[in-house]
Coordinates of C-alpha atoms in Angstrom, one line a residue:
Chain A
M196 CA 31.9 15.2 -14.4
G197 CA 31.3 12.3 -16.8
V198 CA 29.7 10.3 -14.0
L199 CA 27.2 13.1 -13.4
Y200 CA 26.2 13.2 -17.0
K201 CA 25.9 9.4 -17.0
H202 CA 23.5 9.5 -14.0
L203 CA 21.5 12.3 -15.5
F204 CA 21.2 10.5 -18.8
W205 CA 20.0 7.2 -17.2
A206 CA 17.5 9.0 -15.0
Y207 CA 15.8 10.7 -17.9
A208 CA 16.2 7.7 -20.2
I209 CA 14.4 5.5 -17.7
I210 CA 11.6 8.0 -17.1
W211 CA 10.9 8.6 -20.8
T212 CA 11.2 4.9 -21.7
A213 CA 8.8 3.9 -18.9
I214 CA 6.2 6.5 -19.8
F215 CA 6.5 5.8 -23.5
L216 CA 6.2 2.0 -23.0
Y217 CA 3.2 2.4 -20.8
L218 CA 1.4 4.6 -23.3
L219 CA 2.3 2.3 -26.2
N220 CA 1.0 -0.7 -24.2
I221 CA -2.3 1.0 -23.5
D222 CA -2.5 2.1 -27.1
L223 CA -1.9 -1.3 -28.6
K224 CA -4.5 -2.9 -26.3
Q225 CA -7.0 -0.2 -27.3
R226 CA -6.4 -0.8 -30.9
A227 CA -6.8 -4.6 -30.5
I228 CA -10.0 -4.2 -28.7
M229 CA -11.4 -1.6 -31.2
K230 CA -10.6 -4.1 -34.0
E231 CA -12.5 -6.8 -32.2
I232 CA -15.4 -4.4 -31.5
A233 CA -15.6 -3.5 -35.2
A234 CA -15.6 -7.2 -36.2
L235 CA -18.4 -8.0 -33.8
K236 CA -20.5 -5.1 -35.0
K237 CA -20.2 -6.3 -38.5
K238 CA -21.3 -9.7 -37.4
L239 CA -24.3 -8.3 -35.6
L240 CA -25.4 -6.2 -38.5
G241 CA -24.7 -8.7 -41.3
Chain B
M1018 CA -19.5 6.4 -31.8
E1019 CA -16.9 7.8 -34.3
R1020 CA -13.6 8.1 -32.4
K1021 CA -11.1 9.4 -34.9
G1022 CA -12.6 12.8 -35.6
N1023 CA -13.3 13.7 -32.0
P1024 CA -11.3 16.9 -31.4
A1025 CA -11.0 16.2 -27.6
S1026 CA -9.1 13.0 -28.4
F1027 CA -6.1 14.9 -29.7
I1028 CA -6.2 18.1 -27.7
L1029 CA -5.1 16.4 -24.5
P1030 CA -2.2 14.4 -26.1
A1031 CA -1.1 17.4 -28.0
L1032 CA -1.2 19.5 -24.8
T1033 CA 0.8 16.9 -23.0
F1034 CA 3.4 16.7 -25.7
L1035 CA 3.8 20.5 -26.0
S1036 CA 4.0 21.0 -22.2
M1037 CA 6.6 18.3 -21.9
L1038 CA 8.7 19.8 -24.7
F1039 CA 8.5 23.2 -22.9
A1040 CA 9.4 21.5 -19.6
V1041 CA 12.5 19.9 -21.2
Y1042 CA 13.5 23.3 -22.5
M1043 CA 13.0 24.9 -19.1
V1044 CA 15.1 22.2 -17.4
F1045 CA 18.0 21.9 -19.8
V1046 CA 18.2 25.4 -21.4
Y1047 CA 16.5 27.9 -19.0
A1048 CA 17.4 26.7 -15.5
P1049 CA 21.0 27.3 -14.4
V1050 CA 23.3 24.5 -13.4
E1051 CA 23.3 24.0 -9.6
R1052 CA 26.7 24.9 -8.0
T1053 CA 27.3 22.2 -5.5
M1054 CA 25.6 19.2 -7.1
G1055 CA 26.3 20.1 -10.7
I1056 CA 24.4 18.9 -13.7
V1057 CA 23.0 15.8 -11.9
Q1058 CA 20.8 18.1 -9.9
K1059 CA 18.6 18.3 -13.0
I1060 CA 17.2 15.0 -12.1
F1061 CA 15.3 16.9 -9.4
Y1062 CA 13.0 18.5 -12.0
F1063 CA 11.5 15.2 -13.0
H1064 CA 12.1 13.2 -9.8
V1065 CA 10.0 15.4 -7.6
P1066 CA 7.1 15.9 -10.0
S1067 CA 7.0 12.1 -10.4
A1068 CA 6.6 11.9 -6.6
W1069 CA 3.9 14.5 -6.7
I1070 CA 2.0 12.6 -9.4
A1071 CA 2.3 9.4 -7.4
F1072 CA 0.8 11.1 -4.3
L1073 CA -1.8 12.8 -6.4
A1074 CA -2.7 9.5 -8.0
F1075 CA -3.0 7.7 -4.6
F1076 CA -5.2 10.5 -3.3
C1077 CA -7.4 10.1 -6.4
V1078 CA -7.6 6.3 -5.6
F1079 CA -8.9 7.3 -2.1
L1080 CA -11.5 9.8 -3.5
F1081 CA -12.7 7.6 -6.3
S1082 CA -13.0 4.6 -3.9
I1083 CA -15.2 6.6 -1.6
V1084 CA -17.4 7.8 -4.5
Y1085 CA -17.6 4.2 -5.8
L1086 CA -18.8 2.8 -2.4
M1087 CA -21.5 5.6 -2.4
R1088 CA -22.6 5.4 -6.0
R1089 CA -21.8 1.9 -7.1
E1090 CA -21.1 2.9 -10.7
K1091 CA -18.4 1.1 -12.6
K1092 CA -16.8 4.3 -13.9
W1093 CA -15.6 5.3 -10.4
D1094 CA -13.9 1.9 -10.0
D1095 CA -12.3 2.3 -13.4
L1096 CA -11.0 5.7 -12.3
A1097 CA -9.7 4.4 -9.0
S1098 CA -7.9 1.4 -10.5
S1099 CA -6.5 3.4 -13.3
S1100 CA -5.1 6.0 -10.9
A1101 CA -3.6 3.3 -8.8
E1102 CA -1.8 1.9 -11.8
V1103 CA -0.5 5.3 -13.0
G1104 CA 0.5 6.0 -9.3
V1105 CA 2.5 2.8 -9.1
L1106 CA 4.2 3.6 -12.4
F1107 CA 5.4 7.0 -11.1
C1108 CA 6.1 5.7 -7.6
S1109 CA 8.5 3.2 -9.3
L1110 CA 10.1 6.0 -11.3
V1111 CA 10.7 7.9 -8.0
L1112 CA 12.3 4.9 -6.5
I1113 CA 14.5 4.4 -9.5
T1114 CA 15.6 8.0 -10.1
G1115 CA 16.1 8.7 -6.4
P1116 CA 19.1 6.4 -6.0
I1117 CA 20.5 7.5 -9.4
W1118 CA 20.4 11.0 -8.0
A1119 CA 21.6 10.1 -4.5
K1120 CA 24.7 8.1 -5.6
P1121 CA 26.8 10.9 -7.1
V1122 CA 25.5 13.6 -4.6
W1123 CA 25.4 11.7 -1.3
G1124 CA 27.7 8.8 -2.2
V1125 CA 25.1 6.2 -1.4
W1126 CA 22.4 4.5 -3.5
W1127 CA 19.8 4.4 -0.8
T1128 CA 19.2 6.1 2.5
W1129 CA 16.3 5.5 4.9
D1130 CA 15.4 9.1 4.5
S1131 CA 11.8 9.8 5.5
R1132 CA 10.5 10.8 2.0
L1133 CA 12.3 8.0 0.2
T1134 CA 11.0 5.4 2.8
L1135 CA 7.5 6.8 2.6
T1136 CA 7.6 6.4 -1.2
L1137 CA 8.7 2.8 -0.7
V1138 CA 5.9 2.0 1.7
L1139 CA 3.4 3.6 -0.6
W1140 CA 4.7 1.5 -3.5
L1141 CA 4.2 -1.6 -1.4
L1142 CA 0.7 -0.6 -0.4
Y1143 CA -0.5 0.0 -3.9
V1144 CA 1.2 -2.9 -5.4
G1145 CA -0.8 -4.9 -2.9
Y1146 CA -3.9 -3.1 -4.0
M1147 CA -3.2 -4.1 -7.6
M1148 CA -2.4 -7.7 -6.7
L1149 CA -5.7 -7.9 -4.8
R1150 CA -7.6 -6.7 -7.9
Y1151 CA -5.8 -9.4 -9.9
Y1152 CA -6.8 -12.2 -7.6
V1153 CA -10.5 -11.4 -7.2
A1154 CA -12.5 -12.9 -10.0
D1155 CA -16.0 -11.3 -9.6
P1156 CA -15.9 -7.7 -11.0
E1157 CA -18.2 -6.2 -8.4
K1158 CA -16.4 -7.9 -5.5
K1159 CA -13.2 -6.7 -7.0
A1160 CA -14.4 -3.1 -7.1
T1161 CA -15.8 -3.1 -3.5
L1162 CA -12.9 -4.9 -1.9
S1163 CA -10.2 -2.8 -3.6
A1164 CA -12.2 0.4 -2.7
V1165 CA -12.0 -0.6 1.0
V1166 CA -8.2 -1.2 0.7
G1167 CA -7.8 2.0 -1.3
I1168 CA -9.5 4.0 1.6
I1169 CA -7.9 2.2 4.5
G1170 CA -4.5 2.3 2.8
F1171 CA -4.7 6.1 2.3
I1172 CA -5.7 6.8 5.9
D1173 CA -2.5 5.0 6.8
V1174 CA -0.3 7.4 4.9
P1175 CA -0.1 10.2 7.5
L1176 CA 0.6 7.7 10.2
V1177 CA 3.3 6.0 8.2
Y1178 CA 4.9 9.4 7.5
L1179 CA 4.7 10.5 11.2
S1180 CA 6.2 7.2 12.4
I1181 CA 9.0 7.2 9.8
R1182 CA 9.8 10.9 10.6
W1183 CA 10.0 10.2 14.3
W1184 CA 11.9 7.0 13.8
R1185 CA 14.5 8.9 11.7
T1186 CA 15.1 11.4 14.5
Q1187 CA 15.9 8.5 16.9
H1188 CA 18.0 6.6 14.5
P1189 CA 20.2 9.3 13.0
S1190 CA 22.0 8.7 9.7
P1191 CA 24.8 10.8 8.2
V1192 CA 23.5 14.4 7.6
M1193 CA 22.7 15.0 4.0
A1194 CA 24.0 18.3 2.9
G1195 CA 22.2 20.4 0.3
G1196 CA 18.5 19.7 0.9
S1197 CA 16.8 20.0 -2.4
D1198 CA 14.1 22.4 -1.4
S1199 CA 16.2 24.8 0.8
G1200 CA 16.1 28.1 -1.0
L1201 CA 15.5 27.4 -4.6
D1202 CA 16.9 29.9 -7.1
P1203 CA 13.9 31.7 -8.8
D1204 CA 14.9 30.5 -12.3
M1205 CA 15.1 26.9 -10.9
A1206 CA 11.7 27.4 -9.2
R1207 CA 10.2 28.5 -12.5
A1208 CA 11.6 25.5 -14.3
F1209 CA 10.4 23.3 -11.5
F1210 CA 6.8 24.5 -11.5
T1211 CA 6.7 24.2 -15.3
C1212 CA 7.6 20.5 -14.8
L1213 CA 5.0 20.1 -12.1
A1214 CA 2.3 21.5 -14.4
A1215 CA 3.5 19.4 -17.3
F1216 CA 3.5 16.2 -15.2
T1217 CA 0.0 17.0 -13.9
I1218 CA -1.2 17.3 -17.5
L1219 CA 0.6 14.0 -18.3
F1220 CA -1.2 12.4 -15.4
V1221 CA -4.6 13.5 -16.6
Y1222 CA -3.8 12.3 -20.1
L1223 CA -2.6 8.8 -18.9
L1224 CA -5.5 8.5 -16.5
M1225 CA -8.0 9.3 -19.3
K1226 CA -6.3 6.9 -21.7
R1227 CA -6.3 4.1 -19.2
V1228 CA -10.0 4.7 -18.3
K1229 CA -10.9 4.6 -21.9
L1230 CA -9.3 1.2 -22.2
E1231 CA -11.5 -0.1 -19.5
K1232 CA -14.6 1.4 -21.2
L1233 CA -13.6 -0.3 -24.5
R1234 CA -13.2 -3.6 -22.6
E1235 CA -16.7 -3.2 -21.2
E1236 CA -18.1 -2.4 -24.6
L1237 CA -16.4 -5.5 -26.1
D1238 CA -17.9 -7.7 -23.3
G1239 CA -21.3 -6.3 -24.0
L1240 CA -21.0 -6.9 -27.7
Q1241 CA -19.7 -10.4 -27.2
E1242 CA -22.8 -11.2 -25.1
R1243 CA -25.1 -9.8 -27.7
V1244 CA -23.4 -11.8 -30.4
E1245 CA -23.7 -15.0 -28.4
E1246 CA -27.4 -14.3 -28.0
T1247 CA -28.2 -13.6 -31.7
H1248 CA -25.7 -16.0 -33.2
P1249 CA -25.8 -19.1 -30.9
K1250 CA -23.2 -21.6 -31.8
Chain C
M1045 CA -25.4 -5.5 19.5
T1046 CA -23.5 -6.7 22.6
R1047 CA -25.2 -10.0 22.4
T1048 CA -24.2 -10.5 18.8
I1049 CA -20.7 -9.6 19.6
L1050 CA -20.5 -12.1 22.4
T1051 CA -22.2 -14.8 20.4
I1052 CA -19.6 -14.4 17.6
L1053 CA -16.8 -14.3 20.1
W1054 CA -18.0 -17.3 21.9
K1055 CA -18.4 -19.2 18.7
D1056 CA -14.9 -18.5 17.6
L1057 CA -13.5 -19.3 21.0
K1058 CA -15.4 -22.6 21.2
I1059 CA -14.0 -23.7 17.7
E1060 CA -10.5 -22.7 18.8
L1061 CA -10.8 -24.6 22.2
R1062 CA -11.9 -27.7 20.3
T1063 CA -9.3 -27.6 17.5
K1064 CA -6.5 -25.4 18.9
E1065 CA -5.4 -24.8 15.3
A1066 CA -4.7 -21.1 15.5
F1067 CA -2.9 -21.3 18.8
S1068 CA -0.7 -24.3 17.9
A1069 CA 0.2 -22.8 14.6
S1070 CA 1.2 -19.4 15.8
F1071 CA 2.8 -20.7 19.0
V1072 CA 5.1 -23.1 17.3
F1073 CA 5.8 -20.5 14.6
C1074 CA 6.9 -18.0 17.2
I1075 CA 9.3 -20.4 18.8
I1076 CA 10.8 -21.2 15.4
V1077 CA 11.3 -17.6 14.7
L1078 CA 13.1 -17.1 18.0
V1079 CA 15.3 -20.1 17.5
I1080 CA 16.2 -18.9 13.9
F1081 CA 17.0 -15.5 15.2
N1082 CA 19.3 -17.0 17.8
F1083 CA 21.2 -19.0 15.2
T1084 CA 21.3 -16.4 12.5
L1085 CA 22.4 -13.5 14.7
D1086 CA 24.2 -15.3 17.6
L1087 CA 23.2 -12.9 20.4
T1088 CA 24.7 -12.1 23.8
T1089 CA 22.3 -11.1 26.5
E1090 CA 23.0 -7.4 26.1
E1091 CA 22.3 -7.5 22.4
A1092 CA 19.2 -9.6 23.0
L1093 CA 17.8 -6.9 25.2
R1094 CA 18.5 -4.2 22.6
L1095 CA 17.2 -6.2 19.7
G1096 CA 14.6 -8.2 21.6
P1097 CA 11.6 -5.9 21.1
G1098 CA 12.2 -6.1 17.3
F1099 CA 12.4 -9.9 17.4
L1100 CA 9.3 -10.3 19.5
W1101 CA 7.2 -8.1 17.2
V1102 CA 8.5 -9.7 14.0
A1103 CA 7.5 -13.1 15.5
F1104 CA 4.1 -11.7 16.7
A1105 CA 3.4 -10.1 13.4
F1106 CA 4.0 -13.2 11.3
A1107 CA 2.3 -15.5 13.8
G1108 CA -0.6 -13.0 13.8
V1109 CA -0.9 -13.3 10.0
L1110 CA -1.1 -17.1 10.4
S1111 CA -3.9 -17.0 12.9
L1112 CA -5.7 -14.1 11.2
N1113 CA -5.7 -16.0 7.9
R1114 CA -7.8 -18.6 9.5
S1115 CA -10.3 -16.2 10.9
F1116 CA -12.4 -15.9 7.7
A1117 CA -11.0 -18.7 5.7
L1118 CA -12.7 -21.0 8.2
E1119 CA -16.0 -19.3 7.7
K1120 CA -15.7 -19.5 3.9
E1121 CA -14.8 -23.2 3.9
E1122 CA -17.6 -24.3 6.1
G1123 CA -20.2 -22.1 4.4
C1124 CA -20.7 -20.2 7.6
A1125 CA -20.0 -16.9 6.0
Q1126 CA -23.1 -17.2 4.0
A1127 CA -25.2 -18.0 7.0
L1128 CA -23.6 -15.3 9.0
M1129 CA -24.4 -12.7 6.3
L1130 CA -28.0 -13.9 6.0
A1131 CA -28.5 -13.5 9.8
P1132 CA -30.3 -10.2 10.6
V1133 CA -27.4 -8.8 12.6
D1134 CA -25.4 -5.7 12.4
R1135 CA -22.2 -6.1 10.3
G1136 CA -20.3 -4.0 12.8
A1137 CA -21.1 -6.4 15.5
I1138 CA -19.7 -9.3 13.5
Y1139 CA -16.5 -7.2 13.0
V1140 CA -16.1 -6.5 16.7
G1141 CA -16.8 -10.1 17.7
K1142 CA -14.2 -11.3 15.2
L1143 CA -11.7 -8.6 16.3
L1144 CA -12.0 -9.6 19.9
A1145 CA -11.5 -13.3 19.1
N1146 CA -8.4 -12.5 17.0
V1147 CA -7.0 -10.2 19.7
I1148 CA -7.5 -13.0 22.3
F1149 CA -5.8 -15.6 20.1
M1150 CA -2.8 -13.4 19.4
L1151 CA -2.5 -12.3 23.0
V1152 CA -2.5 -15.8 24.4
T1153 CA 0.4 -16.7 22.1
E1154 CA 2.3 -13.5 23.0
I1155 CA 1.8 -14.1 26.8
I1156 CA 3.2 -17.6 26.5
I1157 CA 6.0 -16.6 24.3
L1158 CA 7.2 -13.8 26.6
P1159 CA 8.6 -16.1 29.4
L1160 CA 10.2 -18.3 26.7
F1161 CA 11.9 -15.3 25.3
V1162 CA 13.1 -14.3 28.7
V1163 CA 14.5 -17.8 29.3
F1164 CA 16.1 -18.2 25.9
F1165 CA 18.1 -15.0 26.1
N1166 CA 18.7 -15.0 29.9
L1167 CA 17.0 -11.7 30.5
D1168 CA 15.7 -10.3 33.7
L1169 CA 12.5 -8.5 33.2
G1170 CA 11.4 -8.5 36.9
G1171 CA 8.7 -5.8 37.5
K1172 CA 8.5 -4.8 33.8
I1173 CA 5.9 -7.4 33.0
P1174 CA 2.6 -5.3 33.6
P1175 CA 3.6 -2.4 31.3
L1176 CA 4.8 -4.9 28.7
L1177 CA 1.4 -6.6 28.8
L1178 CA -0.4 -3.3 28.3
I1179 CA 1.8 -2.6 25.2
F1180 CA 1.3 -6.1 23.9
F1181 CA -2.4 -5.5 24.2
L1182 CA -2.4 -2.1 22.4
G1183 CA -0.1 -3.3 19.7
T1184 CA -2.2 -6.4 19.1
V1185 CA -5.4 -4.4 18.9
G1186 CA -3.8 -2.2 16.3
F1187 CA -2.5 -5.1 14.3
A1188 CA -5.7 -7.1 14.5
S1189 CA -8.0 -4.1 13.8
V1190 CA -6.8 -3.9 10.2
G1191 CA -5.9 -7.6 10.2
T1192 CA -9.5 -8.7 10.8
I1193 CA -11.0 -6.7 7.9
F1194 CA -8.1 -7.6 5.6
S1195 CA -8.6 -11.3 6.5
A1196 CA -12.2 -11.0 5.4
I1197 CA -11.0 -9.3 2.2
A1198 CA -8.2 -11.9 1.5
A1199 CA -10.7 -14.7 2.1
N1200 CA -12.4 -13.6 -1.2
T1201 CA -9.3 -14.0 -3.3
R1202 CA -7.7 -16.9 -5.0
M1203 CA -4.4 -16.5 -3.1
R1204 CA -5.6 -15.6 0.4
E1205 CA -2.6 -17.0 2.2
V1206 CA -0.3 -14.7 0.2
M1207 CA -2.7 -11.8 -0.1
L1208 CA -3.2 -11.2 3.7
P1209 CA 0.5 -10.6 4.6
I1210 CA 1.1 -8.6 1.4
L1211 CA -1.8 -6.2 2.2
L1212 CA -1.5 -6.2 6.0
L1213 CA 2.2 -5.9 6.7
P1214 CA 2.9 -2.6 4.9
I1215 CA -0.2 -1.0 6.4
T1216 CA 0.8 -2.0 9.9
I1217 CA 4.3 -0.5 9.7
P1218 CA 3.3 2.5 12.0
V1219 CA 1.9 0.2 14.7
L1220 CA 4.8 -2.2 14.5
I1221 CA 7.4 0.6 14.8
A1222 CA 5.4 2.1 17.7
A1223 CA 5.0 -1.3 19.4
V1224 CA 8.7 -2.1 19.1
E1225 CA 9.7 1.4 20.5
T1226 CA 7.3 1.2 23.4
T1227 CA 8.3 -2.4 24.2
A1228 CA 12.0 -1.2 24.2
Y1229 CA 11.0 1.5 26.6
A1230 CA 9.2 -0.9 28.9
M1231 CA 12.2 -3.2 28.9
G1232 CA 14.4 -0.2 29.9
V1233 CA 16.4 0.1 26.7
R1234 CA 14.9 3.5 25.7
D1235 CA 14.3 6.5 28.0
E1236 CA 11.5 8.2 26.1
A1237 CA 8.5 6.8 24.3
S1238 CA 5.6 9.1 24.9
F1239 CA 5.3 9.9 21.2
W1240 CA 5.2 6.2 20.3
F1241 CA 2.6 5.5 23.0
R1242 CA 0.3 8.2 21.7
L1243 CA 0.9 6.9 18.1
L1244 CA 0.0 3.4 19.3
I1245 CA -3.3 4.6 20.7
A1246 CA -4.1 6.8 17.8
Y1247 CA -3.5 3.9 15.4
D1248 CA -5.8 1.6 17.4
V1249 CA -8.6 4.2 17.5
V1250 CA -8.3 5.3 13.8
F1251 CA -8.2 1.8 12.4
T1252 CA -10.7 0.2 14.6
V1253 CA -13.2 2.9 13.7
A1254 CA -12.3 2.8 10.0
S1255 CA -12.5 -0.9 9.7
F1256 CA -15.7 -1.0 11.7
L1257 CA -17.3 1.4 9.3
A1258 CA -15.9 -0.3 6.2
F1259 CA -16.7 -3.9 7.2
E1260 CA -20.2 -3.9 5.9
Y1261 CA -18.9 -3.4 2.3
V1262 CA -16.5 -6.3 2.7
V1263 CA -19.0 -8.9 3.7
E1264 CA -22.0 -7.9 1.6
E1265 CA -23.3 -10.7 -0.7

């Protein structure tokens, strides 16, 4: 029985971690680019 | 240009989050424990929808690639490449969770079962697609060439499936008892379709987020060019 | 159309006759594969007959990748690709010409490797040669149909030697399985292969047509 729970746990842990990391990765990249865009816009206006 | 206040930007993530919470409730509280396979059968509720998302994503690559070749607008290429990336992610999840499920149930990590093998071949095809994109420098060339691979690759899928199916019948392996889709209990079916819906929403959310990243990149490139024009070094 | 096809084909054949690069590379490579198989698996004649079709097609596929890689890489290096694209000819004709040349290069290697295979593993293939040649032809057309367009695609990348096999081999899985199974049938190790024979033809038709139609997008400047 314990083995079954272990397998179940790992399957869900891997799925959630992978999706979470993927989202986090995109989000961080988006933030970095938006920061750069804001800086460039300031430079263009000022 | 204001992004923070846009209501659409939090409706989709909120919907994704809520539907996922509901899916988890359906899987762990609502659906009964399967008799022969036990608790580990619950992997099924997320394993199969992952496979569904992978197939849906690769089909989207095919569609968006065709539209790209007809219209030549960058957004279709963004959609195609983003779907391919999300598809490879879910394909990998299927290939990882498949063995985790198979080991306690069938006693083996891997079997050359037709669905599992097809998933592996698909994974190889679309990893190739992404490598190709990485190795072509010119953005328009990259889009056209990968669109051709996206189309030809998808045409191959039914042929791969047919050949693996037929190959299986000639090279028999130990019979796997308890096929996952043979007579699903109605409560289980309800939980399963909830997961399927939740994953489809998740797919749309991931795809949109990934496409937006491409758009931001494009905006940044445009701005950089303008800065270089107006502020020459 | 026919004239363009023949001109392209003749051009490639002439280059090959002069340099013999594609042939020598894939021929030697095929022999190496057979020798390696012999040492790594230590086969008896009976086993060689059972596993032979697989060996042959593994050797043909990898040797095919070698010669296909050169198909468009050569054009790129010499700047011929540009000239070819500027010429007012149908892109489809260029594809067919290239495909024919690639099929001929691969077939020549395969036909020379077959007797060596027979000798190496002491087989007796007597009257089975004509059906075998037909299967070699059909399998090679299938492999080269996608191979030709992918070779043009890979020629545009930074890592073309690696990109071609990575893209091509997964996509050719159906034709490779079908070719191995029909070859086994022709050698008398399988009693039934009508499904595989039909799959082989279906693959040839589907991918020759699809690549023919898609080729213009690959070579546009």
